[in-house]
Amino acid sequence: MVRVPAGEFTMGSDDFFPEERPAHAREVGAFWIDRHPVTVAEFRRFVQATGYVTVAERDPDPARYPDALPGELRAGGLVFVRPPRQVPLDDWRRWWAYVPGAQWRRPFGPDSDVRARDRHPVTQVGIDDARAYAEWAGKALPTEAEWEYAAASGRGDTTYAWGDEFAPRGRRMANTWMGAFPSEFVPGRGQSEVPGTTPVGTYPPNAFDLVDMTGNVWEWTEDRYSDSHRRSTCCPPTRTGDGGEDHYVVKGGSFLCAPNYCLRYRPAARQSQDSDTSSCHIGFRCVIRD
């Protein structure tokens, strides 16, 4: 873990999406934060020690989905399915699918696995899964302010975690989508021809020596998503409405964030996520407060 000193920074942004406004001064106390997102290997040790079963491995609660047809409520998670050609960007269902059998061991569905991915961020974890891991490890999930302060290296006056230029001197600084989302994909460092996560630390650290605060996977925070913010639409909609007690803030963007669609690979960016949602592009990291 890395110790982050107490301080004040500019949280949010007035320059991009409505849910990031207003930019305002925030103070945070000192805390320790994981240098990288929790990896597959780390999560496996937790499961082996506790026998924990994740939300994606449990059949959904019928009470939450009264309109579901018999046989629809099967354990699984959301998986990105790359279209063979460019499609309009007004319907997320053109590139997202709910896949029965998708879970942390098989993040892209039953035919996938995490062999040779021990150093990749664990995905297909809901917020309760992240909390359970954190409690087992003697840690906690970060607040949104703690996460953003750490990502911005205590500043908050630059667009990206590393400065105002997305690719300084042409160098890719994070695992984000390059090309025309969702079909045209240009692999970056550590990537194959198939969009996905990269091993933690593949890209440079920020000034606090933290890696993957931008891109790779969205990360859960402990903050409920404010009803006063307008929900963004870059990812599948949450199942129980916009905002409310079941919705939490995720931060950082992921390998699916693209300049032509989802400019959320910035510290100030935020997204609403349903508490029982798991997907192939959401993970987490933990904190310990002084």
CSV table of C-alpha atoms in Angstrom, one decimal:
chain,number,residue,atom,x,y,z
A,1,MET,CA,0.0,0.0,0.0
A,2,VAL,CA,1.0,3.7,-0.4
A,3,ARG,CA,0.4,6.3,2.2
A,4,VAL,CA,-1.5,9.3,0.9
A,5,PRO,CA,-1.0,12.5,3.1
A,6,ALA,CA,-3.9,14.6,4.2
A,7,GLY,CA,-4.7,17.6,2.1
A,8,GLU,CA,-7.1,19.8,0.2
A,9,PHE,CA,-7.8,19.5,-3.5
A,10,THR,CA,-10.3,20.5,-6.2
A,11,MET,CA,-12.9,17.7,-6.5
A,12,GLY,CA,-15.0,17.4,-9.6
A,13,SER,CA,-14.9,19.3,-12.9
A,14,ASP,CA,-17.0,22.0,-14.6
A,15,ASP,CA,-15.5,21.1,-18.0
A,16,PHE,CA,-17.0,17.7,-18.9
A,17,PHE,CA,-20.1,15.9,-17.8
A,18,PRO,CA,-23.0,17.2,-15.6
A,19,GLU,CA,-22.6,14.6,-12.9
A,20,GLU,CA,-19.0,15.9,-12.2
A,21,ARG,CA,-20.2,19.4,-11.3
A,22,PRO,CA,-19.6,21.6,-9.5
A,23,ALA,CA,-15.8,21.7,-9.0
A,24,HIS,CA,-15.3,22.4,-5.3
A,25,ALA,CA,-12.6,22.3,-2.6
A,26,ARG,CA,-12.5,19.1,-0.5
A,27,GLU,CA,-10.3,18.0,2.4
A,28,VAL,CA,-9.3,14.5,3.1
A,29,GLY,CA,-7.4,12.9,6.0
A,30,ALA,CA,-4.3,10.8,5.6
A,31,PHE,CA,-4.8,7.2,4.5
A,32,TRP,CA,-3.1,4.2,3.0
A,33,ILE,CA,-4.4,2.9,-0.4
A,34,ASP,CA,-3.6,-0.2,-2.4
A,35,ARG,CA,-1.0,0.6,-5.1
A,36,HIS,CA,-3.0,-1.3,-7.7
A,37,PRO,CA,-6.5,-2.8,-8.0
A,38,VAL,CA,-7.0,-6.1,-6.2
A,39,THR,CA,-5.8,-8.8,-8.6
A,40,VAL,CA,-7.2,-12.2,-9.6
A,41,ALA,CA,-4.5,-13.9,-7.4
A,42,GLU,CA,-5.3,-11.8,-4.4
A,43,PHE,CA,-9.0,-12.4,-4.7
A,44,ARG,CA,-8.4,-16.1,-5.2
A,45,ARG,CA,-6.6,-16.3,-1.9
A,46,PHE,CA,-9.6,-14.6,-0.2
A,47,VAL,CA,-12.1,-17.1,-1.8
A,48,GLN,CA,-9.9,-20.1,-0.9
A,49,ALA,CA,-9.6,-18.9,2.7
A,50,THR,CA,-13.3,-18.1,3.2
A,51,GLY,CA,-15.3,-20.1,0.7
A,52,TYR,CA,-17.0,-16.8,-0.4
A,53,VAL,CA,-19.5,-16.9,-3.2
A,54,THR,CA,-19.7,-13.7,-5.3
A,55,VAL,CA,-22.9,-12.0,-6.5
A,56,ALA,CA,-22.3,-13.2,-10.1
A,57,GLU,CA,-22.3,-16.8,-8.8
A,58,ARG,CA,-25.7,-16.5,-7.2
A,59,ASP,CA,-29.1,-16.5,-9.0
A,60,PRO,CA,-30.7,-13.0,-8.8
A,61,ASP,CA,-33.4,-12.4,-6.2
A,62,PRO,CA,-36.8,-12.6,-8.0
A,63,ALA,CA,-38.2,-9.9,-5.7
A,64,ARG,CA,-35.9,-7.4,-7.3
A,65,TYR,CA,-36.9,-8.4,-10.8
A,66,PRO,CA,-40.7,-9.1,-10.8
A,67,ASP,CA,-41.0,-8.7,-14.5
A,68,ALA,CA,-38.4,-11.4,-15.4
A,69,LEU,CA,-39.6,-14.5,-17.2
A,70,PRO,CA,-39.0,-18.0,-15.7
A,71,GLY,CA,-35.5,-19.1,-16.5
A,72,GLU,CA,-34.1,-15.6,-17.0
A,73,LEU,CA,-32.8,-15.1,-13.4
A,74,ARG,CA,-29.6,-17.1,-13.8
A,75,ALA,CA,-26.3,-16.4,-12.2
A,76,GLY,CA,-24.0,-14.4,-14.4
A,77,GLY,CA,-22.6,-11.0,-15.3
A,78,LEU,CA,-22.4,-8.3,-18.0
A,79,VAL,CA,-19.9,-9.0,-20.7
A,80,PHE,CA,-18.6,-6.7,-23.5
A,81,VAL,CA,-19.3,-8.2,-27.0
A,82,ARG,CA,-17.4,-6.4,-29.7
A,83,PRO,CA,-19.6,-5.8,-32.8
A,84,PRO,CA,-18.2,-6.9,-36.1
A,85,ARG,CA,-18.8,-3.4,-37.6
A,86,GLN,CA,-19.4,0.1,-36.4
A,87,VAL,CA,-22.8,0.6,-34.9
A,88,PRO,CA,-24.8,3.7,-33.6
A,89,LEU,CA,-23.8,4.6,-30.1
A,90,ASP,CA,-27.4,5.3,-28.8
A,91,ASP,CA,-28.1,1.7,-27.5
A,92,TRP,CA,-25.7,0.0,-25.1
A,93,ARG,CA,-27.3,-3.4,-25.9
A,94,ARG,CA,-25.4,-3.4,-29.2
A,95,TRP,CA,-22.2,-4.2,-27.3
A,96,TRP,CA,-23.2,-5.5,-23.9
A,97,ALA,CA,-24.8,-8.8,-23.0
A,98,TYR,CA,-25.9,-10.5,-19.8
A,99,VAL,CA,-24.0,-13.8,-19.9
A,100,PRO,CA,-25.0,-16.7,-17.6
A,101,GLY,CA,-21.9,-18.2,-16.1
A,102,ALA,CA,-19.8,-15.1,-16.2
A,103,GLN,CA,-18.1,-14.6,-12.9
A,104,TRP,CA,-14.6,-13.7,-11.5
A,105,ARG,CA,-13.0,-17.0,-12.6
A,106,ARG,CA,-14.6,-16.7,-16.1
A,107,PRO,CA,-15.1,-12.9,-16.6
A,108,PHE,CA,-16.1,-13.1,-20.2
A,109,GLY,CA,-18.4,-16.1,-19.9
A,110,PRO,CA,-18.2,-19.9,-19.5
A,111,ASP,CA,-15.7,-20.3,-22.3
A,112,SER,CA,-13.2,-17.8,-20.7
A,113,ASP,CA,-10.9,-18.3,-17.7
A,114,VAL,CA,-8.3,-16.4,-15.7
A,115,ARG,CA,-5.3,-18.7,-16.3
A,116,ALA,CA,-2.2,-16.6,-16.8
A,117,ARG,CA,-4.2,-13.6,-15.5
A,118,ASP,CA,-3.1,-13.6,-11.9
A,119,ARG,CA,-1.7,-10.1,-12.2
A,120,HIS,CA,-4.8,-8.7,-13.9
A,121,PRO,CA,-7.5,-6.8,-11.8
A,122,VAL,CA,-10.2,-9.1,-10.6
A,123,THR,CA,-13.6,-8.3,-12.3
A,124,GLN,CA,-17.2,-9.5,-12.2
A,125,VAL,CA,-17.3,-8.4,-8.5
A,126,GLY,CA,-20.2,-6.4,-7.0
A,127,ILE,CA,-19.8,-3.9,-4.2
A,128,ASP,CA,-20.7,-6.5,-1.6
A,129,ASP,CA,-18.0,-8.7,-2.9
A,130,ALA,CA,-15.5,-5.9,-2.7
A,131,ARG,CA,-16.6,-5.1,0.9
A,132,ALA,CA,-16.3,-8.7,1.9
A,133,TYR,CA,-12.7,-8.9,0.6
A,134,ALA,CA,-11.8,-5.6,2.3
A,135,GLU,CA,-13.2,-6.8,5.6
A,136,TRP,CA,-11.2,-10.0,5.3
A,137,ALA,CA,-8.1,-8.1,4.5
A,138,GLY,CA,-8.6,-5.6,7.5
A,139,LYS,CA,-9.2,-2.7,5.1
A,140,ALA,CA,-12.2,-0.8,3.6
A,141,LEU,CA,-13.3,0.7,0.3
A,142,PRO,CA,-12.3,4.3,-0.4
A,143,THR,CA,-14.7,7.1,-0.4
A,144,GLU,CA,-15.2,8.9,-3.7
A,145,ALA,CA,-13.2,11.9,-2.3
A,146,GLU,CA,-10.3,9.7,-1.1
A,147,TRP,CA,-10.2,7.8,-4.5
A,148,GLU,CA,-10.2,11.0,-6.5
A,149,TYR,CA,-7.6,12.7,-4.4
A,150,ALA,CA,-5.3,9.7,-4.7
A,151,ALA,CA,-5.9,9.5,-8.5
A,152,ALA,CA,-5.1,13.2,-8.9
A,153,SER,CA,-2.0,12.9,-6.7
A,154,GLY,CA,-3.4,15.5,-4.3
A,155,ARG,CA,-4.0,18.1,-7.0
A,156,GLY,CA,-7.2,18.2,-9.0
A,157,ASP,CA,-6.1,21.0,-11.3
A,158,THR,CA,-5.2,18.7,-14.3
A,159,THR,CA,-7.5,16.9,-16.7
A,160,TYR,CA,-5.8,13.5,-16.4
A,161,ALA,CA,-4.0,11.7,-13.6
A,162,TRP,CA,-0.7,12.7,-15.3
A,163,GLY,CA,-1.4,16.2,-16.7
A,164,ASP,CA,-3.5,17.9,-19.3
A,165,GLU,CA,-2.2,16.0,-22.4
A,166,PHE,CA,-3.8,12.7,-23.0
A,167,ALA,CA,-0.8,11.1,-24.7
A,168,PRO,CA,2.3,13.1,-23.9
A,169,ARG,CA,4.8,12.7,-26.7
A,170,GLY,CA,2.5,10.1,-28.2
A,171,ARG,CA,2.8,7.8,-25.3
A,172,ARG,CA,-0.2,5.9,-24.1
A,173,MET,CA,-0.5,6.4,-20.3
A,174,ALA,CA,-3.3,4.0,-19.5
A,175,ASN,CA,-5.3,1.0,-20.7
A,176,THR,CA,-8.1,2.8,-22.4
A,177,TRP,CA,-9.8,2.2,-25.8
A,178,MET,CA,-8.1,3.5,-28.8
A,179,GLY,CA,-10.0,3.6,-32.1
A,180,ALA,CA,-13.6,4.1,-32.9
A,181,PHE,CA,-15.6,2.4,-30.1
A,182,PRO,CA,-17.1,-0.2,-30.1
A,183,SER,CA,-15.8,-2.1,-33.1
A,184,GLU,CA,-12.4,-0.5,-34.1
A,185,PHE,CA,-9.8,-1.4,-31.6
A,186,VAL,CA,-6.1,-0.5,-31.6
A,187,PRO,CA,-4.2,-2.7,-29.0
A,188,GLY,CA,-1.9,-0.9,-26.6
A,189,ARG,CA,0.9,-2.2,-24.3
A,190,GLY,CA,0.1,-5.5,-22.8
A,191,GLN,CA,-3.0,-6.0,-24.9
A,192,SER,CA,-3.9,-8.7,-27.5
A,193,GLU,CA,-6.2,-8.1,-30.4
A,194,VAL,CA,-9.1,-8.6,-28.0
A,195,PRO,CA,-10.1,-5.7,-25.7
A,196,GLY,CA,-9.6,-6.5,-22.1
A,197,THR,CA,-7.7,-5.9,-18.9
A,198,THR,CA,-3.9,-5.7,-18.6
A,199,PRO,CA,-1.6,-6.7,-15.8
A,200,VAL,CA,-1.6,-4.1,-13.0
A,201,GLY,CA,1.4,-1.7,-13.4
A,202,THR,CA,1.6,-2.1,-17.2
A,203,TYR,CA,1.3,1.6,-17.5
A,204,PRO,CA,3.2,4.4,-15.6
A,205,PRO,CA,2.3,5.3,-12.0
A,206,ASN,CA,1.0,8.7,-11.0
A,207,ALA,CA,2.9,11.1,-8.7
A,208,PHE,CA,1.7,9.2,-5.6
A,209,ASP,CA,3.2,6.0,-7.2
A,210,LEU,CA,-0.2,4.5,-7.7
A,211,VAL,CA,-0.9,2.5,-10.9
A,212,ASP,CA,-4.1,1.9,-12.9
A,213,MET,CA,-6.0,4.8,-11.2
A,214,THR,CA,-7.0,5.6,-14.8
A,215,GLY,CA,-8.4,2.9,-17.2
A,216,ASN,CA,-8.1,-0.8,-17.0
A,217,VAL,CA,-11.1,-1.2,-14.7
A,218,TRP,CA,-13.7,1.0,-13.0
A,219,GLU,CA,-13.3,0.8,-9.2
A,220,TRP,CA,-16.0,0.7,-6.6
A,221,THR,CA,-16.2,3.4,-3.9
A,222,GLU,CA,-18.1,3.4,-0.7
A,223,ASP,CA,-20.2,6.5,-1.6
A,224,ARG,CA,-23.8,6.2,-2.7
A,225,TYR,CA,-24.4,8.0,-5.9
A,226,SER,CA,-26.1,11.3,-5.4
A,227,ASP,CA,-29.7,11.7,-6.6
A,228,SER,CA,-28.9,15.3,-7.5
A,229,HIS,CA,-26.5,14.2,-10.2
A,230,ARG,CA,-27.6,13.3,-13.6
A,231,ARG,CA,-26.7,9.8,-14.5
A,232,SER,CA,-24.4,9.2,-17.4
A,233,THR,CA,-25.2,6.7,-20.2
A,234,CYS,CA,-21.9,5.2,-21.3
A,235,CYS,CA,-22.5,1.9,-19.6
A,236,PRO,CA,-25.5,-0.4,-19.2
A,237,PRO,CA,-28.2,1.3,-17.1
A,238,THR,CA,-28.6,0.2,-13.6
A,239,ARG,CA,-31.6,-2.1,-12.8
A,240,THR,CA,-33.5,-0.2,-10.1
A,241,GLY,CA,-33.5,3.4,-11.4
A,242,ASP,CA,-31.2,6.3,-11.3
A,243,GLY,CA,-29.6,7.0,-8.0
A,244,GLY,CA,-30.9,5.9,-4.6
A,245,GLU,CA,-29.7,3.6,-1.9
A,246,ASP,CA,-28.7,0.8,-4.2
A,247,HIS,CA,-26.4,2.8,-6.4
A,248,TYR,CA,-22.8,3.6,-5.7
A,249,VAL,CA,-20.1,5.6,-7.4
A,250,VAL,CA,-17.4,3.9,-9.5
A,251,LYS,CA,-14.3,5.8,-10.6
A,252,GLY,CA,-11.5,5.7,-13.1
A,253,GLY,CA,-12.9,4.5,-16.4
A,254,SER,CA,-11.8,1.2,-17.9
A,255,PHE,CA,-10.4,-0.4,-21.0
A,256,LEU,CA,-13.7,0.3,-22.7
A,257,CYS,CA,-13.5,4.1,-22.3
A,258,ALA,CA,-13.0,5.7,-25.7
A,259,PRO,CA,-12.5,9.3,-26.9
A,260,ASN,CA,-15.4,9.0,-29.3
A,261,TYR,CA,-17.8,7.8,-26.6
A,262,CYS,CA,-16.8,7.7,-22.9
A,263,LEU,CA,-14.3,10.3,-21.8
A,264,ARG,CA,-14.2,9.1,-18.3
A,265,TYR,CA,-10.6,8.1,-17.9
A,266,ARG,CA,-10.1,11.1,-15.6
A,267,PRO,CA,-9.9,11.5,-11.8
A,268,ALA,CA,-13.0,13.7,-11.7
A,269,ALA,CA,-15.1,11.3,-13.8
A,270,ARG,CA,-17.8,9.2,-12.1
A,271,GLN,CA,-20.4,6.7,-12.9
A,272,SER,CA,-23.5,5.3,-11.1
A,273,GLN,CA,-23.5,1.6,-10.6
A,274,ASP,CA,-26.1,-0.8,-9.1
A,275,SER,CA,-24.9,-2.5,-6.0
A,276,ASP,CA,-25.7,-6.0,-7.4
A,277,THR,CA,-24.2,-5.4,-10.8
A,278,SER,CA,-21.0,-7.2,-11.8
A,279,SER,CA,-19.2,-6.8,-15.2
A,280,CYS,CA,-16.0,-7.6,-17.0
A,281,HIS,CA,-14.7,-4.0,-16.5
A,282,ILE,CA,-15.4,-3.2,-12.8
A,283,GLY,CA,-12.9,-4.0,-10.0
A,284,PHE,CA,-11.8,-2.3,-6.8
A,285,ARG,CA,-8.9,-1.4,-4.5
A,286,CYS,CA,-8.9,-0.9,-0.7
A,287,VAL,CA,-7.8,1.7,1.9
A,288,ILE,CA,-6.7,1.8,5.5
A,289,ARG,CA,-7.4,5.1,7.3
A,290,ASP,CA,-4.9,6.6,9.8
